[in-house]
Amino acid sequence: MQNDEPVNQPTSENEEDYPTESQSAIPEVVIDPLELEVRRLRESSDEFKDKYMRGLAESENLRKRMQKEKQDLMQYAVQNIINDFLTPIDHFENALKFTEQSSDDVKHWAIGFQMILNQFKDVLAANGVTPFVSVGQPFDHTRHEAIEMVETTEFSPGTVVEESLRGYKINSDRILRPARVKVAKAPASNETIAELNEEIN
């Protein structure tokens, strides 16, 4: 016997309350594989570019550092050679001072030696090596080597009063050889001398 009772069919309201499977699913986002590959290649390209730029900078820094070390080494070698020439020049100058009281024959020889000495000095000057003035200048430990303190009232204390070995500089500012000098100091007062005599006696 057939059941004549109608089967409850979902109303339109019920259909809205219970969405179908196709309605409830999250829509898929389709990403083009080519776009993914482009992104990956772009990131890879940026990374390689960054590494290349860093490598280039490091290479340039290394080149500059090696060039500076080479220049410093050459300059150091040149300075050592020039320094070796300064001592014979000192001897030449000292020897020529004594010829002033010598005979005429010796003075004629001295003129020739003076010309040779001047040529040496010209070569040094052409390479940036020049003597500097010390007498009358304040003592400077970077330019002077004090060998004696001299009591005097002619110069203020701390002033160079005499030069026993001439100092030379290279390239206008770098000291090639410090000058050996005597430095002024204030004379001891009578009271100080009396105190020293008492201590001695």
Tab-separated table of C-alpha atoms in Angstrom, residues 115-129:
chain	number	residue	atom	x	y	z
A	115	MET	CA	129.867	71.946	-7.085
A	116	ILE	CA	129.564	68.150	-6.741
A	117	LEU	CA	127.889	68.592	-3.361
A	118	ASN	CA	125.417	71.065	-4.861
A	119	GLN	CA	124.553	68.539	-7.579
A	120	PHE	CA	123.802	65.937	-4.914
A	121	LYS	CA	121.555	68.418	-3.124
A	122	ASP	CA	119.770	69.297	-6.377
A	123	VAL	CA	119.036	65.607	-7.002
A	124	LEU	CA	117.654	65.251	-3.477
A	125	ALA	CA	115.526	68.393	-3.847
A	126	ALA	CA	114.168	67.123	-7.184
A	127	ASN	CA	112.985	64.027	-5.301
A	128	GLY	CA	111.320	66.053	-2.546
A	129	VAL	CA	114.151	65.801	0.011
